[in-house]
XYZ file of C-alpha atoms in Angstrom:
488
model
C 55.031 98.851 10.337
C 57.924 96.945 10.545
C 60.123 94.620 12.738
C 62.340 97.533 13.751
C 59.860 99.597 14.456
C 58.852 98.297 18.053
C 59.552 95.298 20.267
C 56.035 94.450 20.722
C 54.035 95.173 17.052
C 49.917 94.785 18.351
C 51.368 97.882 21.143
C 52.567 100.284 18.300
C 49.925 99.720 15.726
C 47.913 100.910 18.572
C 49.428 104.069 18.691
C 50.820 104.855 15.062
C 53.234 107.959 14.345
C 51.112 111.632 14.989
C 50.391 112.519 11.611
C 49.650 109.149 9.270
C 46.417 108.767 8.191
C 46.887 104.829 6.818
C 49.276 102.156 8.142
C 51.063 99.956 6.120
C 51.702 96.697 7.215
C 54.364 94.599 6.047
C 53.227 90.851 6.168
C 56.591 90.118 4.306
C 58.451 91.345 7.134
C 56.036 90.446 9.744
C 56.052 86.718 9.434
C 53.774 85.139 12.189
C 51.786 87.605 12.716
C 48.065 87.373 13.384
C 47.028 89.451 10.465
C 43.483 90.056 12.178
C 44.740 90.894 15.296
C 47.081 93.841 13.828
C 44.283 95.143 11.628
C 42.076 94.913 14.847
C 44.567 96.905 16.770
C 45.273 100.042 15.011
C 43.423 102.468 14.772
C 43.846 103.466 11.151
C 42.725 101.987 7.998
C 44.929 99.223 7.437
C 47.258 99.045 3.670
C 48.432 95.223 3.467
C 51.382 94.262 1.743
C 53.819 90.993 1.101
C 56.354 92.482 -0.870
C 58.089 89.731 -2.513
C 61.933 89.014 -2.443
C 62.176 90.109 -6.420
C 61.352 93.681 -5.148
C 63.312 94.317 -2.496
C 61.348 92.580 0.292
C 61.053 89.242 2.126
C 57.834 87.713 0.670
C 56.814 84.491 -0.891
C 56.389 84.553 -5.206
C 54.423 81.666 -5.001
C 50.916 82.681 -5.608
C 49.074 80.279 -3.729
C 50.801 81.547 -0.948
C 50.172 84.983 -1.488
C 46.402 84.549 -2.391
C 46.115 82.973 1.104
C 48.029 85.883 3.006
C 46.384 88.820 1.632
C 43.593 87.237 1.430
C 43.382 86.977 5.242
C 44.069 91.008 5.261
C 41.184 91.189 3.117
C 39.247 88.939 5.205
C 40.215 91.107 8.552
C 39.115 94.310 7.151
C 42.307 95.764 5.652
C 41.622 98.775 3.891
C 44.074 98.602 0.874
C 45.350 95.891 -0.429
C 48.985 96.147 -2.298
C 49.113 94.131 -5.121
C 52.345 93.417 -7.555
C 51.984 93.822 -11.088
C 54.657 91.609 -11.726
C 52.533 88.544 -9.429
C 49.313 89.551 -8.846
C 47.369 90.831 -11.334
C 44.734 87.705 -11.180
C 44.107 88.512 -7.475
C 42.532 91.326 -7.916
C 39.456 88.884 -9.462
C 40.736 86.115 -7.456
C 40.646 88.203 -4.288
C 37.166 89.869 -5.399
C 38.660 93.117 -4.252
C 37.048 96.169 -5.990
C 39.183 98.716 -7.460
C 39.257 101.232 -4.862
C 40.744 99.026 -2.669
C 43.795 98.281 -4.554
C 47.641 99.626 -4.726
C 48.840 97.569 -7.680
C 52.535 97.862 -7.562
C 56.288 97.953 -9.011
C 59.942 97.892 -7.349
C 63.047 97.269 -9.112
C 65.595 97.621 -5.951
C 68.693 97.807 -8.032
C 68.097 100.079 -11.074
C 66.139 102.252 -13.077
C 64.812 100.886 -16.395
C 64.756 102.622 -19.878
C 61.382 101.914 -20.030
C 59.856 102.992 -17.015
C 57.219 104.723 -19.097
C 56.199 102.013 -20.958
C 55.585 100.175 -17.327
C 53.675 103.224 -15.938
C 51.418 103.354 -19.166
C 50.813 99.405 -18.756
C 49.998 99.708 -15.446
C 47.589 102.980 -15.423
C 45.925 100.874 -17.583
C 43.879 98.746 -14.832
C 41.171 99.856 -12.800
C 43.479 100.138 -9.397
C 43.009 103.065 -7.628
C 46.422 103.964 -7.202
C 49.326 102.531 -9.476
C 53.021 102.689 -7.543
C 56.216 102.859 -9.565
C 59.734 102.285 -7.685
C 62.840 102.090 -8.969
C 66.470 102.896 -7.840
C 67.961 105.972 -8.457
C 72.160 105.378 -8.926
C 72.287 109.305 -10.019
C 70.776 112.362 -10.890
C 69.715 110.842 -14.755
C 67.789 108.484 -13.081
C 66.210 110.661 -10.475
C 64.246 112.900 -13.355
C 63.349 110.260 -15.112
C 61.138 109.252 -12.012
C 60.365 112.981 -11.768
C 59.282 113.111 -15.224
C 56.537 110.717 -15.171
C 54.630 112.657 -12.920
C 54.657 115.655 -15.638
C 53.519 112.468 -18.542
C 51.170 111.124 -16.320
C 49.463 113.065 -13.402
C 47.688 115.653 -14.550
C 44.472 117.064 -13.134
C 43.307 117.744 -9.593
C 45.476 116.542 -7.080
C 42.965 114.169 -5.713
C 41.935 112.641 -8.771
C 45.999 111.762 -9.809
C 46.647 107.847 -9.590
C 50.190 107.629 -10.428
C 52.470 107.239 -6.898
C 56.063 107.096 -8.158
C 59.445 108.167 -6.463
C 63.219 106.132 -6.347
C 64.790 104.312 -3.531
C 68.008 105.238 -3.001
C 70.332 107.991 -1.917
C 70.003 110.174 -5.498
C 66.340 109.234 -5.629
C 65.737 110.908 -2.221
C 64.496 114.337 -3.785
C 61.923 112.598 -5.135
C 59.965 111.476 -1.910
C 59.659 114.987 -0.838
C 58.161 115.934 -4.112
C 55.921 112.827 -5.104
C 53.206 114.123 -2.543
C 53.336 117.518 -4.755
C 53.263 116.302 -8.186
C 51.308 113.072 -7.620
C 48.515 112.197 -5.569
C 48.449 113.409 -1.835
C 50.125 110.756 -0.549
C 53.358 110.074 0.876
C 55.279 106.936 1.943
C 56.975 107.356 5.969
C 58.861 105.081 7.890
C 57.268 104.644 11.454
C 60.712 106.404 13.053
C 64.223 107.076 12.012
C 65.118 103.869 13.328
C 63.119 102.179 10.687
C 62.522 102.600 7.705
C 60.861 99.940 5.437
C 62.484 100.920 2.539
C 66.288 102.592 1.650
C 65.482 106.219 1.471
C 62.316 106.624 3.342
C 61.453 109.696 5.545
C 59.526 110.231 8.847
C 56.395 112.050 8.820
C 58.540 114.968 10.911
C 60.822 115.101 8.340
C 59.106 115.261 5.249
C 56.097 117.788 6.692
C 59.137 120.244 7.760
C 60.658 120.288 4.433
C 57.002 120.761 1.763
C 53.909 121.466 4.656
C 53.946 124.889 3.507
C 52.986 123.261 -0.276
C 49.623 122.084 -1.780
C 51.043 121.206 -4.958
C 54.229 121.839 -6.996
C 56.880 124.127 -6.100
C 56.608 127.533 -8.059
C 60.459 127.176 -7.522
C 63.023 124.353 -7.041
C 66.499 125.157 -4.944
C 68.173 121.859 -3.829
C 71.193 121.308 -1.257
C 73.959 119.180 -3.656
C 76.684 117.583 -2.290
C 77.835 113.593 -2.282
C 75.733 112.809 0.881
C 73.190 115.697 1.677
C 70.840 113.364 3.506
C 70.773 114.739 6.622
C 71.834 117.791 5.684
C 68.918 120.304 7.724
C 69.291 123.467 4.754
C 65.957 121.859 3.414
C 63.833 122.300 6.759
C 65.840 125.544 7.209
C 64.995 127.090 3.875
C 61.435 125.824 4.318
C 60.855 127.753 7.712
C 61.675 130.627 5.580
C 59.340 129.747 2.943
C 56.715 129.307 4.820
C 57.212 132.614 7.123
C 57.547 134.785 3.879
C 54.533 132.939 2.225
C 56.760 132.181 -1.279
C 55.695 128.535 -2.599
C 59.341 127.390 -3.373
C 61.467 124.120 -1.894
C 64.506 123.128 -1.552
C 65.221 118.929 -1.757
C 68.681 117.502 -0.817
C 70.225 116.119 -4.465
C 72.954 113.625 -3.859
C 75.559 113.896 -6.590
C 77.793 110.874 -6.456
C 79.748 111.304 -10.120
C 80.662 114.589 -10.567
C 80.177 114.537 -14.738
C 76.759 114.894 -13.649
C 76.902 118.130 -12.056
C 76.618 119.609 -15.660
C 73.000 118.633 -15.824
C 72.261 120.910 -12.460
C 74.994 123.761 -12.804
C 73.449 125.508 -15.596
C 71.232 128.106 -16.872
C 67.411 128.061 -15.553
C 65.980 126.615 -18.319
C 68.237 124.302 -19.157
C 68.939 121.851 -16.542
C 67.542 118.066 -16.186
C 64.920 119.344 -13.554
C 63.683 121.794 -16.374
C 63.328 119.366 -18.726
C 60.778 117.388 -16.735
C 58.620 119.902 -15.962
C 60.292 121.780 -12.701
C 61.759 125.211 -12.333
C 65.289 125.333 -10.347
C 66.594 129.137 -9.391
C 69.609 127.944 -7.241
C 71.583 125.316 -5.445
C 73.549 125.586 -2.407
C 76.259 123.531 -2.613
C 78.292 121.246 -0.102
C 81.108 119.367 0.113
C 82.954 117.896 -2.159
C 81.804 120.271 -5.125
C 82.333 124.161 -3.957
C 85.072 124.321 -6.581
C 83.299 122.951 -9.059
C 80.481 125.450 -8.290
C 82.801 128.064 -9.158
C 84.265 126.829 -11.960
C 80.938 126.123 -13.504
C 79.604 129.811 -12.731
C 79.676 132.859 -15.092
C 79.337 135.555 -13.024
C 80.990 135.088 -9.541
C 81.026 137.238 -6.448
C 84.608 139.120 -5.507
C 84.611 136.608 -2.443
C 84.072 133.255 -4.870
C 87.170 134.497 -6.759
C 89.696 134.566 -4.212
C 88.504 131.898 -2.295
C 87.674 129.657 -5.449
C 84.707 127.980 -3.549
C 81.127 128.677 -4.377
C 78.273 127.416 -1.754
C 75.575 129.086 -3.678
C 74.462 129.391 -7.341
C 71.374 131.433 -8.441
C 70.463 129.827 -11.789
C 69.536 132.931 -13.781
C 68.015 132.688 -17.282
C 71.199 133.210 -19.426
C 74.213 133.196 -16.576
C 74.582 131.307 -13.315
C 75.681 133.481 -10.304
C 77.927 131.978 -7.651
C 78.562 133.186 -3.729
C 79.856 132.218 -1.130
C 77.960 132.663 2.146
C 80.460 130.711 4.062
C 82.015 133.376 4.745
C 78.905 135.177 6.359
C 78.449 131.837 8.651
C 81.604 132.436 10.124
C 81.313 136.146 10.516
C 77.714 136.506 11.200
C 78.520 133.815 13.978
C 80.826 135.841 15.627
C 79.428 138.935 15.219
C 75.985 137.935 17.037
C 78.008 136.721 20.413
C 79.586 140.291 20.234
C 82.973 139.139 18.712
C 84.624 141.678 16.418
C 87.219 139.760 13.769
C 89.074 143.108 13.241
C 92.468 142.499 14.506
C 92.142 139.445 15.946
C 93.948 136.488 14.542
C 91.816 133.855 13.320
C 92.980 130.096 12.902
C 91.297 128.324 10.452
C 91.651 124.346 9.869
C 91.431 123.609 7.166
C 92.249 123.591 2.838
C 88.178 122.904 1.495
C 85.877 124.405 -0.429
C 84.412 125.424 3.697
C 87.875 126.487 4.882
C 88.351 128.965 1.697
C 85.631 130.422 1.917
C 85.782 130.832 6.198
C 89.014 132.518 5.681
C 88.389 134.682 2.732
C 85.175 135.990 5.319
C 87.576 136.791 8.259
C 90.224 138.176 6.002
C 87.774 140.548 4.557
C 86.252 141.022 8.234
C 89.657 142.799 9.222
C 91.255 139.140 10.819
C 94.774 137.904 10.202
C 94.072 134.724 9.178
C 96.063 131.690 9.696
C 95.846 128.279 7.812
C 96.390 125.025 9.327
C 95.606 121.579 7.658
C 97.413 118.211 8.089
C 99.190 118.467 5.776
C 101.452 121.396 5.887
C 101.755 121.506 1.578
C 98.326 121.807 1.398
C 97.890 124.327 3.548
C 100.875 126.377 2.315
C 99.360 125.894 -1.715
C 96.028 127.119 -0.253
C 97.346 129.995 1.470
C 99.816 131.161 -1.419
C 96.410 130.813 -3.760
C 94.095 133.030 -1.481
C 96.373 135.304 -0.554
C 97.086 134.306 3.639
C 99.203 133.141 5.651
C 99.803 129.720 7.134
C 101.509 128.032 9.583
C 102.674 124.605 9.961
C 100.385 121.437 11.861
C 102.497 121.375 15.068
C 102.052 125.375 15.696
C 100.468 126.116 18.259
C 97.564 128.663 17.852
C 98.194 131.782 19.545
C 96.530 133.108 22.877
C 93.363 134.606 22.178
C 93.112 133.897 18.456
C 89.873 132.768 16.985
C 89.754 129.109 16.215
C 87.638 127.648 13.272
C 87.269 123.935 12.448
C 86.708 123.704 8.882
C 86.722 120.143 8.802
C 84.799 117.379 8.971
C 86.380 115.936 12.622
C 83.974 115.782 14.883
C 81.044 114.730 13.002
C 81.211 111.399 14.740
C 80.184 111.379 18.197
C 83.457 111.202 20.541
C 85.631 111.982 17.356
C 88.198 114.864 18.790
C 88.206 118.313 16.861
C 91.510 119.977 15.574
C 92.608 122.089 18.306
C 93.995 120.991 21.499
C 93.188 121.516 24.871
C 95.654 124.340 25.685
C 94.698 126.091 22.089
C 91.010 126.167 23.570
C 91.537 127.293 26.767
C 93.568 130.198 25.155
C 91.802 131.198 23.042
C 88.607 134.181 22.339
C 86.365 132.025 20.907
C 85.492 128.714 18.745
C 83.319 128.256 15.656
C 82.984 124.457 14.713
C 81.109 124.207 11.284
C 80.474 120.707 11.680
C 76.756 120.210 12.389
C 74.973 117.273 14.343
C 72.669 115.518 15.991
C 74.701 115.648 18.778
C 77.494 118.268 20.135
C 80.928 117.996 18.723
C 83.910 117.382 21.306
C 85.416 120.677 20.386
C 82.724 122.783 21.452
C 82.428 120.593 24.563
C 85.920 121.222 25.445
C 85.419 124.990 24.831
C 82.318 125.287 26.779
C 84.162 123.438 29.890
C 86.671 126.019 29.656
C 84.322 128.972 29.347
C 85.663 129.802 26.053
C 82.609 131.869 24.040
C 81.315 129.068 20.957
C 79.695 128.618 18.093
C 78.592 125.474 16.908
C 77.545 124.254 13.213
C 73.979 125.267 13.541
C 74.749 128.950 14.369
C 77.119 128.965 11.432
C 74.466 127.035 9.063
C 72.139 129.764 10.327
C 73.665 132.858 9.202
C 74.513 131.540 5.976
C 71.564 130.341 5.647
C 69.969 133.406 6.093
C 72.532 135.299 3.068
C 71.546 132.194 0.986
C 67.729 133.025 1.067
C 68.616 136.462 0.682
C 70.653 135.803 -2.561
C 67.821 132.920 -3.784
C 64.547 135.004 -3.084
C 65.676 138.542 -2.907
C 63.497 139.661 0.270
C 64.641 139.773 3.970
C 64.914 136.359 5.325
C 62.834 135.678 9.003
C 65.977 134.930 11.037
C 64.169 133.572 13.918
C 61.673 131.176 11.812
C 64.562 129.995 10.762
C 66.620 129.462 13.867
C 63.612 127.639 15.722
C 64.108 124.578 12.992
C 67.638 124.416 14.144
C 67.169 123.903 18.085
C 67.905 120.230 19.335
């Protein structure tokens, strides 16, 4: 419970999230509250915590002042009690709080230390019940070092595990999904998307779509990378799958923001960073802006990967890595299920990246004659010349009753106009947008006022989806599992 979580706090700690089964409240964020009177209201056994301004909060270090705070949770009935290693240690006898009731804690909210083991050992080390370990991820190195201490340190049954530990942070986000697994069965949520307590955190909706189907570690890792995957829905959409064919696997979202790093995840099975600490990757799909790099990193490669030079998936075999490119199914699978043949139809596709080649190479080998259009008209004649299509210059005009696909990422801000204009639309057979959102882009508004047939990103994220499971598990992925995750 935070601030942003609700105008008036007593109200929602009356009514906590469906699905927690403790509430944390922040006294560090909460200042003024009546600690009594919010342990009173909810419902739920009560964890208390000042986090102090040294880790990433808005608490007081002086320990007087803490003693008297969480001493007053104590004193109202608070079920856990978090306690920082750094500051608190002599509360736990100062407090007279057994054991069970503490969460003795750790945050570092800018980095992640060498010896982040050595702090873990140090800190298993008391009687607390459960020990927390936090640092920030700044990239994928960091992120399996947190990974790794659950493989040094929580071994045993699930229950009995003490060792909480994930990263804050965009690259340390994998690592909330699979702390739950490999640690104890707990997981840190933020009361609603609109606030989280801490950067990184997940609802309760979004983490149970993603690893409900799991009691325990994955018997297989896939992960979404790209530069900014957080939102990206391929982990809830490969989980419906999952859980539908009964397979333990996941897939996380890994944000890559230096590409040398890619080396440590584009590999043999075997032989990655995830490997090393004790998990099993067997693919990634990849995103934007690495799909060439994907390709370039692969042995083996998939007639489609070579002319479009764009992978979106890589199975991680034991001695080669595989690449695809199911973009091109999105596009045509799209198409084909609202009864729209590509074969001798021209097909306009915005675009020059790693999404665009691999769009086009789909139609072209669908039977279209494909177009490219980009901004810039070099790019798009380079592309073309390199893949083997035609291209046409910004201000053409689309033909009437072409097929128009934005392969860009315009409209992914609410409001923020597509590629075509209003004439192309109303011209034209149909649209595929492959930008996906929480809301619905302006281009496929515009073509549904004209009556133009559509499909938006999530109908194109769903049939490649559906190759990409195919090409990861090797069994016949349950299409309409997987399209109920996608529905608004």
């Amino acid at each position: 419970m935070t601030p942003e979580a609700a105008a008036d706090p007593m109200a929602a700690l009356a009514s906590p999230p469906a699905g927690a089964s403790i509430v944390e409240l922040r006294l560090d964020l909460l200042s003024g509250i009546d600690v009594a009177a919010a342990v009173g209201a909810c419902p739920l056994p009560v964890l208390a915590t000042l986090r102090s301004a040294a880790e990433g909060g808005e608490g007081s270090d002086d320990p007087a002042a803490r003693a008297e705070i969480l001493g007053a949770a104590r004193n109202a009935g608070a079920a856990l009690i978090d306690l920082e290693f750094t500051r608190d240690v002599a509360l736990v006898q100062g407090l007279g709080l057994p054991p069970e009731q503490v969460i003795l804690s750790w945050h570092d909210p800018k980095e992640t230390p060498e010896d982040l083991g050595v702090i873990a050992e140090r800190m298993l080390g008391s009687p607390a019940r459960w020990v927390k370990l936090v640092p920030t991820a700044r990239g994928v190195a960091d992120l399996a070092a947190v990974l790794g201490l659950h493989q040094r340190f929580n071994d045993g049954p699930r229950m009995r595990r003490r060792l909480l530990t994930f990263a804050m942070g965009a690259p340390g986000l994998a690592s909330r999904y699979l702390a739950p697994l490999l640690g104890p069965p707990i997981g840190y949520a933020a009361w609603s998307e609109a606030a989280p307590a801490a950067p990184g955190q997940l609802t309760i909706t979004c983490t149970e779509a993603v690893i409900s189907h799991l009691d325990g570690a994955p018997q297989r890792l896939f992960g979404v990378v790209g530069a900014d995957v957080g939102s990206s829905l391929s982990p809830a959409l490969h989980a419906a799958a999952y859980r539908e064919l009964g397979l333990p696997f996941l897939m996380v979202p890994i944000n890559v923001s230096d590409p040398e790093e890619l080396g440590e995840l584009f590999a043999p099975r075997g032989s990655t960073c995830f490997d090393r600490v004790g998990l099993e990757p067997w693919g990634w799909a990849v995103t934007t802006p690495y799909k060439a790099r994907a390709a370039a990193a692969a042995d083996r490669h998939a007639p489609r990967v070579l002319r479009a030079a764009a992978a979106n998936t890589l199975v991680l075999g034991p001695e080669f890595v595989t690449a695809e490119n199911t973009d091109a199914d999105g596009i045509v699978g799209s198409l084909v299920s609202l009864g729209i043949d590509p074969r001798g139809r021209v097909a306009v596709v915005q675009g020059t990246g790693g999404a665009a080649r691999g769009a086009a190479v789909g139609l072209h080998l669908s039977g279209a004659d494909v177009v490219l259009r980009s901004r810039s008209d070099e790019r798009a004649q380079s592309t073309a010349e390199e893949i083997g299509l035609d291209w046409c210059a910004a201000g053409n005009a689309a033909p009437e009753d072409a097929l128009l696909v934005n392969a860009t990422p315009l409209g992914s801000e609410a409001g923020e106009p597509g590629p075509f204009s209003d004439a192309e639309i109303a011209a034209a057979a149909a649209v595929v947008d492959m930008v996906y959102a929480d809301h619905e882009t302006e281009l496929i508004q515009m073509a549904r006022r004209h009556d133009v047939t559509v499909a938006d990103g999530r109908e194109v994220l769903l049939h490649q989806g559906v190759a990409q499971v195919a090409a990861f598990t090797q069994r016949v992925p349950p299409k309409d599992a997987m399209r109920a995750v996608l529905k608004r």
